[in-house]
């Protein structure tokens, strides 16, 4: 066949295929556009209304408002046809059901709006912020969610403010009954007054284990964990949500190509574990000792220059975030044991002073008390051990009853960890913390010379 004829036949074939395609596309277009935009939106509105009412026990959403700096908050919703919604959440200790109103509205798309106050609004209150960086922004949450359809029975939304995906899954009766267990998971992660102050994140890629110092802000529910490898600046960050059995994190923790999102709590080891395949896992657990041991304690040792540290009631050291719950409780215990009108005003440590080594307790309403101590080094544990010498220079008297419980956290055979912190408390003086090796007692001081 001549080239001229080949070209002619190709053109005929092309036009035939084009005509067939045009016919098909025209048919599809007629199917898509057989409704006006208003009719399509109204149909979608009805679809969402029906869907919200279709689940017997309502819907559950773990709402990560912004997982670059905030964690997740579980909300349960039970919608009614009369525009009422019953809601509960684990945002705070109030997990009771609250009734409010909602509406399904039309805009550029269909959305569900919680029109009167309920727990979801706590995430959008700009005056309710968990960190200084979020001042005036709150928890970056929404109370209006744009509807984008359904997937495997779930309702898909995007938040109006940050356009983040929010997925409503069908709730069960057990979800409502178990919501309070989220608060137990929170306590297990945050720790109580009797729990160690330090936490470790261990990541196992199936071949080796990497360790991180697990840092967690319970207000923002956000974790930033710094690598413990020498010279490493790696930080693993993730938002944390609570579940009845442990934790859920976002973004997912990526380990050896696997995505770990669910951590299960083990009561015996007091740890949370996310398990993959092929030996891949991640564990969050407590540590009795600081994860980064330093030589900061050496300035307290005999032969060093005089060192003076002070904690002061009513001053900036009182507001330091490094003061532990146990320390605050024990300090309050001193005041509770003192006569009316007498209160403790400071706890000071003097090392290598001309008078010796002593803890100096001052009060409003009574004379100060000196607890003289001996100082020895634990070079392996990188801490100092303070042992009793005398009270006010008298070796025959015992501990004052009102100081006994407080003082035992500093003066005992297990010793004290000393750390120079990397922050200041208003003034330029260095900040040092003293952490008991035998309890969760940690006191924050200025170094005053």
Short mmCIF file of C-alpha atoms in Angstrom, two decimals:
data_model
loop_
_atom_site.label_atom_id
_atom_site.label_comp_id
_atom_site.label_asym_id
_atom_site.label_seq_id
_atom_site.Cartn_x
_atom_site.Cartn_y
_atom_site.Cartn_z
CA UNK A 1 0.00 0.00 0.00
CA UNK A 2 1.22 3.43 -0.91
CA UNK A 3 2.21 5.78 1.91
CA UNK A 4 -0.49 8.19 0.79
CA UNK A 5 -3.21 5.51 1.24
CA UNK A 6 -1.79 4.43 4.64
CA UNK A 7 -2.13 7.99 5.90
CA UNK A 8 -5.72 8.18 4.63
CA UNK A 9 -6.74 4.97 6.44
CA UNK A 10 -5.05 6.07 9.65
CA UNK A 11 -6.98 9.34 9.59
CA UNK A 12 -10.28 7.49 9.12
CA UNK A 13 -9.49 5.15 12.03
CA UNK A 14 -8.52 8.06 14.27
CA UNK A 15 -11.76 9.94 13.53
CA UNK A 16 -13.81 6.85 14.24
CA UNK A 17 -12.15 6.32 17.63
CA UNK A 18 -12.52 10.03 18.47
CA UNK A 19 -16.22 9.97 17.59
CA UNK A 20 -16.76 6.90 19.78
CA UNK A 21 -14.90 8.57 22.66
CA UNK A 22 -16.80 11.78 22.25
CA UNK A 23 -20.06 9.90 22.38
CA UNK A 24 -19.02 8.08 25.56
CA UNK A 25 -17.77 11.27 27.25
CA UNK A 26 -20.97 13.04 26.31
CA UNK A 27 -23.02 10.31 27.94
CA UNK A 28 -20.92 10.49 31.12
CA UNK A 29 -21.20 14.27 31.18
CA UNK A 30 -24.97 14.02 30.88
CA UNK A 31 -25.02 11.63 33.85
CA UNK A 32 -22.78 13.88 35.96
CA UNK A 33 -24.47 17.14 35.12
CA UNK A 34 -28.10 16.05 35.04
CA UNK A 35 -28.47 17.97 38.35
CA UNK A 36 -27.84 21.59 39.10
CA UNK A 37 -25.07 22.44 41.63
CA UNK A 38 -27.76 23.29 44.16
CA UNK A 39 -29.47 19.94 43.66
CA UNK A 40 -26.18 18.07 44.03
CA UNK A 41 -25.37 19.90 47.27
CA UNK A 42 -28.83 19.22 48.64
CA UNK A 43 -28.44 15.55 47.79
CA UNK A 44 -25.10 15.50 49.56
CA UNK A 45 -26.64 17.28 52.52
CA UNK A 46 -29.29 14.60 52.81
CA UNK A 47 -26.62 11.93 52.44
CA UNK A 48 -24.63 13.36 55.36
CA UNK A 49 -27.72 13.85 57.54
CA UNK A 50 -28.76 10.26 56.97
CA UNK A 51 -25.23 9.01 57.57
CA UNK A 52 -24.86 10.84 60.90
CA UNK A 53 -28.06 9.15 62.12
CA UNK A 54 -27.24 5.73 60.72
CA UNK A 55 -24.88 4.44 63.42
CA UNK A 56 -26.67 2.93 66.42
CA UNK A 57 -24.07 4.13 68.93
CA UNK A 58 -22.91 7.20 67.05
CA UNK A 59 -19.44 8.02 65.86
CA UNK A 60 -15.90 8.21 67.19
CA UNK A 61 -13.11 10.52 66.03
CA UNK A 62 -9.54 10.73 67.29
CA UNK A 63 -8.93 14.34 66.32
CA UNK A 64 -5.30 15.33 65.75
CA UNK A 65 -5.73 19.05 65.19
CA UNK A 66 -2.10 19.65 64.14
CA UNK A 67 0.25 16.71 64.59
CA UNK A 68 3.32 18.88 64.07
CA UNK A 69 2.86 20.26 67.57
CA UNK A 70 -0.24 18.73 69.17
CA UNK A 71 -1.61 15.31 70.04
CA UNK A 72 -4.96 13.65 69.51
CA UNK A 73 -8.26 13.95 71.39
CA UNK A 74 -10.94 11.26 71.29
CA UNK A 75 -14.51 12.49 70.78
CA UNK A 76 -17.70 10.45 70.73
CA UNK A 77 -20.84 11.79 69.04
CA UNK A 78 -24.46 10.57 69.03
CA UNK A 79 -26.55 12.61 66.62
CA UNK A 80 -30.33 12.92 66.77
CA UNK A 81 -32.78 13.93 64.04
CA UNK A 82 -33.96 16.97 66.03
CA UNK A 83 -30.56 18.67 65.76
CA UNK A 84 -29.28 17.54 69.15
CA UNK A 85 -25.96 15.79 69.68
CA UNK A 86 -24.63 14.02 72.76
CA UNK A 87 -20.87 14.27 73.06
CA UNK A 88 -18.08 13.03 75.31
CA UNK A 89 -14.31 13.37 75.05
CA UNK A 90 -11.03 12.68 76.83
CA UNK A 91 -9.84 16.28 76.53
CA UNK A 92 -9.91 16.56 80.32
CA UNK A 93 -11.12 14.66 83.36
CA UNK A 94 -14.75 15.50 82.55
CA UNK A 95 -15.79 12.50 80.47
CA UNK A 96 -19.50 12.86 81.16
CA UNK A 97 -21.90 13.08 78.23
CA UNK A 98 -22.96 16.61 77.27
CA UNK A 99 -25.83 17.57 74.99
CA UNK A 100 -25.68 20.45 72.52
CA UNK A 101 -26.87 21.30 69.02
CA UNK A 102 -25.52 20.66 65.55
CA UNK A 103 -26.52 21.43 61.97
CA UNK A 104 -25.67 20.23 58.48
CA UNK A 105 -25.13 23.32 56.35
CA UNK A 106 -24.42 24.20 52.74
CA UNK A 107 -21.45 26.27 51.57
CA UNK A 108 -18.85 25.53 48.96
CA UNK A 109 -19.42 21.99 50.19
CA UNK A 110 -21.58 20.30 52.82
CA UNK A 111 -20.40 20.42 56.42
CA UNK A 112 -21.48 19.48 59.91
CA UNK A 113 -21.31 22.35 62.42
CA UNK A 114 -21.54 22.07 66.19
CA UNK A 115 -23.57 25.21 66.74
CA UNK A 116 -23.72 25.38 70.55
CA UNK A 117 -20.96 24.77 73.07
CA UNK A 118 -19.72 21.26 73.74
CA UNK A 119 -16.40 19.51 74.36
CA UNK A 120 -15.24 19.96 70.74
CA UNK A 121 -15.19 23.74 71.26
CA UNK A 122 -12.43 23.44 73.86
CA UNK A 123 -10.05 22.76 70.98
CA UNK A 124 -10.99 25.96 69.14
CA UNK A 125 -10.87 28.39 72.08
CA UNK A 126 -7.94 30.73 71.34
CA UNK A 127 -7.60 31.60 75.04
CA UNK A 128 -7.15 27.93 75.95
CA UNK A 129 -3.59 27.19 74.81
CA UNK A 130 -1.18 24.46 75.96
CA UNK A 131 2.15 26.11 75.09
CA UNK A 132 3.52 29.61 74.76
CA UNK A 133 3.95 29.09 71.01
CA UNK A 134 0.17 28.56 70.74
CA UNK A 135 -0.81 31.67 72.70
CA UNK A 136 -3.86 33.16 71.00
CA UNK A 137 -4.28 30.02 68.85
CA UNK A 138 -5.49 27.48 71.39
CA UNK A 139 -5.40 23.86 70.29
CA UNK A 140 -5.88 24.78 66.61
CA UNK A 141 -9.16 22.88 66.54
CA UNK A 142 -12.47 23.28 64.71
CA UNK A 143 -16.15 22.86 65.35
CA UNK A 144 -17.04 22.78 61.63
CA UNK A 145 -16.04 19.84 59.45
CA UNK A 146 -16.30 19.71 55.66
CA UNK A 147 -17.80 16.49 54.32
CA UNK A 148 -15.87 14.62 51.61
CA UNK A 149 -17.73 11.32 51.41
CA UNK A 150 -17.47 7.83 52.85
CA UNK A 151 -14.88 5.06 52.83
CA UNK A 152 -15.45 1.55 54.14
CA UNK A 153 -18.27 2.81 56.33
CA UNK A 154 -16.27 5.74 57.74
CA UNK A 155 -17.28 9.37 57.22
CA UNK A 156 -14.49 11.53 55.80
CA UNK A 157 -14.18 15.17 56.77
CA UNK A 158 -11.60 17.92 56.61
CA UNK A 159 -11.25 20.51 59.34
CA UNK A 160 -12.30 23.98 58.27
CA UNK A 161 -9.31 25.75 59.84
CA UNK A 162 -6.27 23.71 58.83
CA UNK A 163 -7.91 21.40 56.26
CA UNK A 164 -6.72 18.29 58.12
CA UNK A 165 -8.46 14.96 57.54
CA UNK A 166 -10.80 13.91 60.34
CA UNK A 167 -12.30 10.44 60.12
CA UNK A 168 -15.52 9.48 61.91
CA UNK A 169 -15.72 5.71 62.52
CA UNK A 170 -18.78 3.94 63.79
CA UNK A 171 -18.74 3.90 67.58
CA UNK A 172 -19.73 0.94 69.69
CA UNK A 173 -21.40 0.75 73.06
CA UNK A 174 -18.00 -0.34 74.40
CA UNK A 175 -16.38 2.86 73.09
CA UNK A 176 -18.63 4.91 75.35
CA UNK A 177 -18.06 2.60 78.32
CA UNK A 178 -14.27 2.55 77.84
CA UNK A 179 -13.68 6.27 77.34
CA UNK A 180 -12.66 6.69 80.99
CA UNK A 181 -9.85 4.16 80.39
CA UNK A 182 -8.18 6.77 78.17
CA UNK A 183 -7.55 8.77 81.32
CA UNK A 184 -5.86 5.75 82.89
CA UNK A 185 -3.59 5.51 79.84
CA UNK A 186 -2.79 9.19 80.30
CA UNK A 187 -1.81 8.59 83.93
CA UNK A 188 0.34 5.64 82.90
CA UNK A 189 2.23 7.79 80.40
CA UNK A 190 2.52 11.00 82.38
CA UNK A 191 3.33 9.17 85.58
CA UNK A 192 2.28 9.90 89.12
CA UNK A 193 4.03 11.12 92.18
CA UNK A 194 5.54 7.67 92.78
CA UNK A 195 6.82 7.13 89.21
CA UNK A 196 10.38 7.78 87.98
CA UNK A 197 10.95 11.18 86.38
CA UNK A 198 12.77 9.87 83.31
CA UNK A 199 11.43 8.08 80.23
CA UNK A 200 13.16 6.24 77.42
CA UNK A 201 12.08 5.54 73.84
CA UNK A 202 13.73 2.45 72.34
CA UNK A 203 13.35 1.79 68.62
CA UNK A 204 14.26 -1.65 67.27
CA UNK A 205 14.55 -1.93 63.48
CA UNK A 206 14.99 -5.71 63.70
CA UNK A 207 18.77 -5.43 63.61
CA UNK A 208 19.75 -2.85 66.20
CA UNK A 209 18.24 -0.70 68.95
CA UNK A 210 18.42 3.09 69.08
CA UNK A 211 17.67 4.94 72.31
CA UNK A 212 16.08 8.34 72.79
CA UNK A 213 15.29 10.52 75.77
CA UNK A 214 11.50 10.64 75.67
CA UNK A 215 10.30 14.18 76.28
CA UNK A 216 6.56 14.66 76.66
CA UNK A 217 4.30 17.67 77.26
CA UNK A 218 1.04 16.38 78.77
CA UNK A 219 -0.80 19.64 78.03
CA UNK A 220 -0.11 19.60 74.30
CA UNK A 221 0.08 15.77 74.17
CA UNK A 222 3.21 16.07 72.07
CA UNK A 223 6.42 14.07 72.35
CA UNK A 224 9.88 15.09 71.17
CA UNK A 225 12.55 12.47 71.83
CA UNK A 226 16.25 13.29 71.43
CA UNK A 227 18.75 10.65 70.36
CA UNK A 228 21.12 9.48 73.07
CA UNK A 229 23.84 8.70 70.54
CA UNK A 230 26.91 10.85 71.10
CA UNK A 231 27.02 13.77 68.68
CA UNK A 232 23.57 13.01 67.23
CA UNK A 233 20.97 15.79 66.86
CA UNK A 234 18.20 13.44 65.72
CA UNK A 235 14.77 14.13 67.24
CA UNK A 236 11.73 11.87 66.87
CA UNK A 237 8.51 13.85 67.25
CA UNK A 238 4.89 12.71 67.30
CA UNK A 239 1.48 13.69 68.57
CA UNK A 240 -0.01 11.33 71.15
CA UNK A 241 -3.61 10.28 71.68
CA UNK A 242 -4.90 7.98 74.41
CA UNK A 243 -6.81 4.73 73.93
CA UNK A 244 -8.32 2.29 76.45
CA UNK A 245 -5.30 0.00 75.96
CA UNK A 246 -2.50 2.51 75.48
CA UNK A 247 -1.58 5.16 72.93
CA UNK A 248 -2.09 6.09 69.30
CA UNK A 249 0.43 8.39 67.62
CA UNK A 250 0.43 10.67 64.59
CA UNK A 251 2.36 10.94 62.40
CA UNK A 252 3.10 7.24 62.41
CA UNK A 253 6.52 6.23 63.68
CA UNK A 254 8.45 4.93 60.66
CA UNK A 255 10.74 2.00 61.46
CA UNK A 256 12.42 -0.09 58.74
CA UNK A 257 9.72 0.83 56.25
CA UNK A 258 6.89 -0.01 58.66
CA UNK A 259 4.42 2.44 60.19
CA UNK A 260 3.85 2.04 63.93
CA UNK A 261 0.84 3.88 65.35
CA UNK A 262 -0.57 1.86 68.27
CA UNK A 263 1.28 1.39 71.55
CA UNK A 264 -0.14 -1.14 74.02
CA UNK A 265 0.45 -0.69 77.74
CA UNK A 266 1.91 -3.53 79.81
CA UNK A 267 1.16 -3.09 83.49
CA UNK A 268 3.89 -5.45 84.71
CA UNK A 269 6.72 -3.52 83.01
CA UNK A 270 4.90 -0.16 83.04
CA UNK A 271 5.81 0.27 79.38
CA UNK A 272 4.07 1.01 76.07
CA UNK A 273 5.00 -1.15 73.07
CA UNK A 274 4.21 -0.82 69.36
CA UNK A 275 4.96 -4.05 67.52
CA UNK A 276 5.66 -4.53 63.81
CA UNK A 277 6.95 -7.58 61.95
CA UNK A 278 10.42 -9.04 61.66
CA UNK A 279 11.49 -7.86 65.09
CA UNK A 280 10.48 -4.24 64.51
CA UNK A 281 9.17 -2.50 67.63
CA UNK A 282 9.17 0.71 69.65
CA UNK A 283 8.94 0.88 73.44
CA UNK A 284 8.31 3.80 75.81
CA UNK A 285 9.38 3.00 79.35
CA UNK A 286 10.50 4.55 82.63
CA UNK A 287 14.08 4.97 83.75
CA UNK A 288 15.10 5.41 87.39
CA UNK A 289 18.27 7.27 86.43
CA UNK A 290 18.71 10.30 84.17
CA UNK A 291 19.34 9.18 80.62
CA UNK A 292 22.14 11.69 80.16
CA UNK A 293 24.54 11.49 83.08
CA UNK A 294 26.87 14.47 83.45
CA UNK A 295 29.80 15.53 85.59
CA UNK A 296 27.84 18.53 86.91
CA UNK A 297 27.86 16.97 90.38
CA UNK A 298 31.63 17.41 90.69
CA UNK A 299 31.35 21.04 91.81
CA UNK A 300 29.90 19.72 95.08
CA UNK A 301 32.82 17.44 95.88
CA UNK A 302 35.34 18.12 98.66
CA UNK A 303 38.21 20.27 97.49
CA UNK A 304 36.10 22.20 94.97
CA UNK A 305 35.47 25.95 95.36
CA UNK A 306 32.59 27.02 97.59
CA UNK A 307 29.21 26.48 95.88
CA UNK A 308 25.88 27.90 97.03
CA UNK A 309 22.46 26.84 95.66
CA UNK A 310 19.04 28.16 96.63
CA UNK A 311 15.34 27.41 96.18
CA UNK A 312 13.08 30.25 97.32
CA UNK A 313 9.35 30.12 98.06
CA UNK A 314 7.47 32.84 96.22
CA UNK A 315 10.29 33.48 93.74
CA UNK A 316 11.02 32.24 90.23
CA UNK A 317 12.46 28.93 91.40
CA UNK A 318 9.01 28.08 92.74
CA UNK A 319 7.54 28.23 89.21
CA UNK A 320 10.25 26.14 87.53
CA UNK A 321 8.76 23.31 85.44
CA UNK A 322 11.56 21.03 86.66
CA UNK A 323 10.21 20.94 90.23
CA UNK A 324 8.64 17.52 90.62
CA UNK A 325 5.21 16.80 92.02
CA UNK A 326 6.76 14.94 94.95
CA UNK A 327 9.01 17.88 95.79
CA UNK A 328 6.02 20.25 95.83
CA UNK A 329 4.06 17.81 98.01
CA UNK A 330 6.89 17.38 100.50
CA UNK A 331 7.38 21.14 100.73
CA UNK A 332 3.69 21.56 101.49
CA UNK A 333 4.04 18.81 104.09
CA UNK A 334 6.59 20.91 105.97
CA UNK A 335 4.17 23.83 106.22
CA UNK A 336 1.35 21.54 107.26
CA UNK A 337 3.47 20.29 110.18
CA UNK A 338 4.60 23.72 111.37
CA UNK A 339 2.77 25.80 113.99
CA UNK A 340 0.30 28.41 112.79
CA UNK A 341 2.05 31.47 111.42
CA UNK A 342 5.30 29.61 110.62
CA UNK A 343 6.19 28.73 107.02
CA UNK A 344 9.28 27.59 105.16
CA UNK A 345 10.83 30.27 102.94
CA UNK A 346 13.87 28.60 101.35
CA UNK A 347 15.97 25.47 100.98
CA UNK A 348 19.64 26.22 100.36
CA UNK A 349 22.71 24.04 99.94
CA UNK A 350 26.19 25.22 100.92
CA UNK A 351 29.13 23.09 99.82
CA UNK A 352 32.73 23.61 100.83
CA UNK A 353 31.71 26.57 102.96
CA UNK A 354 33.94 27.81 105.78
CA UNK A 355 31.39 26.26 108.17
CA UNK A 356 31.34 22.97 106.29
CA UNK A 357 28.70 21.33 104.07
CA UNK A 358 25.08 21.87 105.05
CA UNK A 359 21.48 22.18 103.94
CA UNK A 360 20.11 25.47 105.21
CA UNK A 361 16.35 25.67 105.88
CA UNK A 362 14.90 29.15 106.48
CA UNK A 363 11.46 30.04 107.80
CA UNK A 364 9.12 32.93 108.42
CA UNK A 365 8.26 32.91 112.12
CA UNK A 366 11.14 30.84 113.46
CA UNK A 367 14.94 30.48 113.34
CA UNK A 368 16.75 28.77 110.47
CA UNK A 369 17.94 25.16 110.74
CA UNK A 370 21.31 23.79 109.60
CA UNK A 371 21.62 20.16 108.54
CA UNK A 372 25.34 19.43 108.34
CA UNK A 373 26.27 16.63 105.95
CA UNK A 374 29.24 14.72 104.60
CA UNK A 375 29.70 14.63 100.83
CA UNK A 376 31.09 11.64 98.93
CA UNK A 377 31.24 10.76 95.24
CA UNK A 378 29.61 7.91 93.34
CA UNK A 379 31.75 8.09 90.18
CA UNK A 380 29.99 5.21 88.45
CA UNK A 381 26.50 6.58 89.04
CA UNK A 382 27.76 10.15 88.51
CA UNK A 383 26.10 11.52 91.63
CA UNK A 384 26.87 12.71 95.13
CA UNK A 385 25.89 11.00 98.35
CA UNK A 386 24.98 13.23 101.28
CA UNK A 387 25.12 11.56 104.69
CA UNK A 388 23.96 12.95 108.02
CA UNK A 389 26.48 14.66 110.29
CA UNK A 390 24.46 16.85 112.69
CA UNK A 391 21.51 19.18 113.16
CA UNK A 392 22.62 22.69 114.08
CA UNK A 393 25.99 21.26 115.07
CA UNK A 394 24.48 18.91 117.66
CA UNK A 395 25.29 15.30 116.83
CA UNK A 396 23.01 13.88 119.53
CA UNK A 397 19.62 15.17 118.30
CA UNK A 398 17.46 13.57 115.66
CA UNK A 399 15.77 15.07 112.62
CA UNK A 400 13.11 17.71 113.32
CA UNK A 401 9.80 15.93 112.76
CA UNK A 402 8.55 18.54 110.29
CA UNK A 403 11.68 18.19 108.09
CA UNK A 404 12.19 14.43 108.24
CA UNK A 405 10.13 13.41 105.17
CA UNK A 406 11.50 16.21 103.00
CA UNK A 407 15.13 15.86 104.05
CA UNK A 408 15.32 12.10 103.42
CA UNK A 409 15.15 12.67 99.65
CA UNK A 410 18.41 14.60 99.76
CA UNK A 411 20.25 12.81 102.57
CA UNK A 412 20.33 9.05 101.94
CA UNK A 413 22.60 6.28 100.75
CA UNK A 414 21.23 6.27 97.18
CA UNK A 415 22.51 9.76 96.51
CA UNK A 416 21.49 12.77 94.42
CA UNK A 417 21.88 13.58 90.73
CA UNK A 418 22.97 17.15 89.99
CA UNK A 419 22.33 18.81 86.64
CA UNK A 420 23.01 22.25 85.26
CA UNK A 421 19.92 23.07 83.20
CA UNK A 422 20.03 24.89 79.87
CA UNK A 423 17.41 27.50 80.82
CA UNK A 424 17.32 30.53 83.08
CA UNK A 425 14.73 31.59 85.66
CA UNK A 426 14.43 35.33 84.97
CA UNK A 427 17.84 36.16 86.42
CA UNK A 428 21.20 35.33 84.84
CA UNK A 429 22.26 32.88 87.54
CA UNK A 430 22.74 29.28 86.36
CA UNK A 431 19.90 26.87 87.21
CA UNK A 432 20.72 23.54 88.84
CA UNK A 433 18.37 20.70 89.72
CA UNK A 434 18.86 18.16 92.52
CA UNK A 435 17.15 14.83 91.85
CA UNK A 436 16.93 12.05 94.40
CA UNK A 437 18.18 8.68 93.17
CA UNK A 438 15.66 6.97 95.45
CA UNK A 439 12.43 8.76 94.46
CA UNK A 440 10.81 11.21 92.03
CA UNK A 441 11.91 14.17 94.16
CA UNK A 442 13.50 16.98 92.10
CA UNK A 443 14.23 20.48 93.36
CA UNK A 444 15.20 23.45 91.19
CA UNK A 445 17.72 26.04 92.44
CA UNK A 446 19.86 28.94 91.39
CA UNK A 447 23.61 28.67 91.74
CA UNK A 448 24.30 31.89 93.62
CA UNK A 449 28.08 32.18 93.53
#
